[in-house]
Amino acid sequence: MILELAILHVKAGKRLAFENDFITASQYIAAIDDYIRHSLKKCIEIENQYVLLVEWSSVEAHEIGFRQSPQYLKWKELLHDYYDPFPQVFHYEDLP
């Protein structure tokens, strides 16, 4: 299992719209083969900051299976305009 982590900085005044659009966008990521689950967490200390955690079977499931899919285009259309700066995305694996 691979954990994708992205810290999302949402533009001021866009928090509620982002949260609503994220609910809609969730169906697109969940439809991808080798997707396991995801969660979105809102930061308590920093306004408009979130962390997105997505579990995948592999890095390729995310980088190829999702990012090269029609569902990613819908995800991107709904969410990418909310971010400033655009998030960095990292992948983590369990230790043996």
Short mmCIF file of C-alpha atoms in Angstrom, two decimals:
data_model
loop_
_atom_site.label_atom_id
_atom_site.label_comp_id
_atom_site.label_asym_id
_atom_site.label_seq_id
_atom_site.Cartn_x
_atom_site.Cartn_y
_atom_site.Cartn_z
CA MET A 1 0.00 0.00 0.00
CA ILE A 2 1.21 3.51 -0.88
CA LEU A 3 0.05 6.66 0.89
CA GLU A 4 -0.19 9.81 -1.20
CA LEU A 5 0.07 13.00 0.85
CA ALA A 6 -0.68 16.50 -0.42
CA ILE A 7 -0.88 19.68 1.64
CA LEU A 8 -3.51 21.89 0.06
CA HIS A 9 -3.54 25.66 0.50
CA VAL A 10 -6.96 26.91 -0.56
CA LYS A 11 -7.34 30.52 -1.66
CA ALA A 12 -8.91 32.90 0.88
CA GLY A 13 -12.68 33.05 0.69
CA LYS A 14 -12.92 29.76 -1.23
CA ARG A 15 -13.02 27.28 1.67
CA LEU A 16 -16.72 26.37 1.57
CA ALA A 17 -16.85 26.11 -2.21
CA PHE A 18 -13.73 23.93 -2.13
CA GLU A 19 -15.20 21.61 0.49
CA ASN A 20 -18.41 21.23 -1.53
CA ASP A 21 -16.57 20.61 -4.79
CA PHE A 22 -14.27 18.13 -3.06
CA ILE A 23 -17.31 16.02 -2.16
CA THR A 24 -18.28 15.94 -5.83
CA ALA A 25 -14.70 15.27 -6.97
CA SER A 26 -14.33 12.35 -4.58
CA GLN A 27 -16.42 10.14 -6.86
CA TYR A 28 -13.82 10.51 -9.62
CA ILE A 29 -10.83 9.40 -7.59
CA ALA A 30 -12.80 6.57 -5.98
CA ALA A 31 -13.63 5.16 -9.43
CA ILE A 32 -9.99 4.39 -10.27
CA ASP A 33 -8.67 0.81 -10.24
CA ASP A 34 -6.26 0.18 -7.36
CA TYR A 35 -7.61 3.13 -5.36
CA ILE A 36 -8.15 2.07 -1.75
CA ARG A 37 -9.49 5.09 0.19
CA HIS A 38 -8.96 8.77 0.82
CA SER A 39 -9.60 11.41 3.44
CA LEU A 40 -9.41 15.17 3.59
CA LYS A 41 -8.40 16.84 6.86
CA LYS A 42 -8.79 20.54 7.68
CA CYS A 43 -5.97 22.17 9.62
CA ILE A 44 -6.93 23.65 12.99
CA GLU A 45 -4.01 26.08 13.24
CA ILE A 46 -3.77 27.36 9.67
CA GLU A 47 -6.91 28.71 8.01
CA ASN A 48 -7.59 27.35 4.53
CA GLN A 49 -5.02 24.55 4.82
CA TYR A 50 -5.95 20.91 4.30
CA VAL A 51 -4.14 17.63 3.97
CA LEU A 52 -5.28 15.06 1.43
CA LEU A 53 -4.40 11.44 2.17
CA VAL A 54 -5.02 8.80 -0.49
CA GLU A 55 -4.19 5.12 -0.25
CA TRP A 56 -3.25 3.37 -3.49
CA SER A 57 -2.04 -0.13 -4.26
CA SER A 58 1.04 1.39 -5.96
CA VAL A 59 2.58 4.68 -7.07
CA GLU A 60 1.63 3.75 -10.65
CA ALA A 61 -2.03 3.48 -9.65
CA HIS A 62 -1.87 7.17 -8.79
CA GLU A 63 0.62 8.51 -11.32
CA ILE A 64 -0.66 6.56 -14.32
CA GLY A 65 -4.02 5.03 -13.42
CA PHE A 66 -5.48 8.24 -12.03
CA ARG A 67 -3.48 11.08 -13.55
CA GLN A 68 -3.85 9.72 -17.08
CA SER A 69 -7.57 9.02 -16.77
CA PRO A 70 -10.68 10.95 -17.86
CA GLN A 71 -11.67 11.05 -14.18
CA TYR A 72 -8.54 13.07 -13.39
CA LEU A 73 -9.58 15.71 -15.92
CA LYS A 74 -12.88 16.09 -14.05
CA TRP A 75 -11.07 16.17 -10.68
CA LYS A 76 -8.67 18.79 -12.01
CA GLU A 77 -11.50 20.91 -13.46
CA LEU A 78 -13.30 20.95 -10.11
CA LEU A 79 -10.38 21.48 -7.75
CA HIS A 80 -7.16 22.83 -9.23
CA ASP A 81 -8.23 26.48 -9.37
CA TYR A 82 -8.63 26.53 -5.57
CA TYR A 83 -4.93 26.08 -4.77
CA ASP A 84 -2.32 28.75 -4.15
CA PRO A 85 0.39 27.61 -4.33
CA PHE A 86 -0.21 24.41 -6.24
CA PRO A 87 0.36 21.48 -3.87
CA GLN A 88 3.37 19.24 -3.82
CA VAL A 89 2.45 15.56 -3.73
CA PHE A 90 4.52 12.87 -2.04
CA HIS A 91 4.22 9.10 -1.79
CA TYR A 92 5.01 7.07 1.33
CA GLU A 93 5.39 3.36 1.91
CA ASP A 94 5.14 1.27 5.05
CA LEU A 95 8.32 0.13 6.73
CA PRO A 96 8.81 -3.64 6.91
#
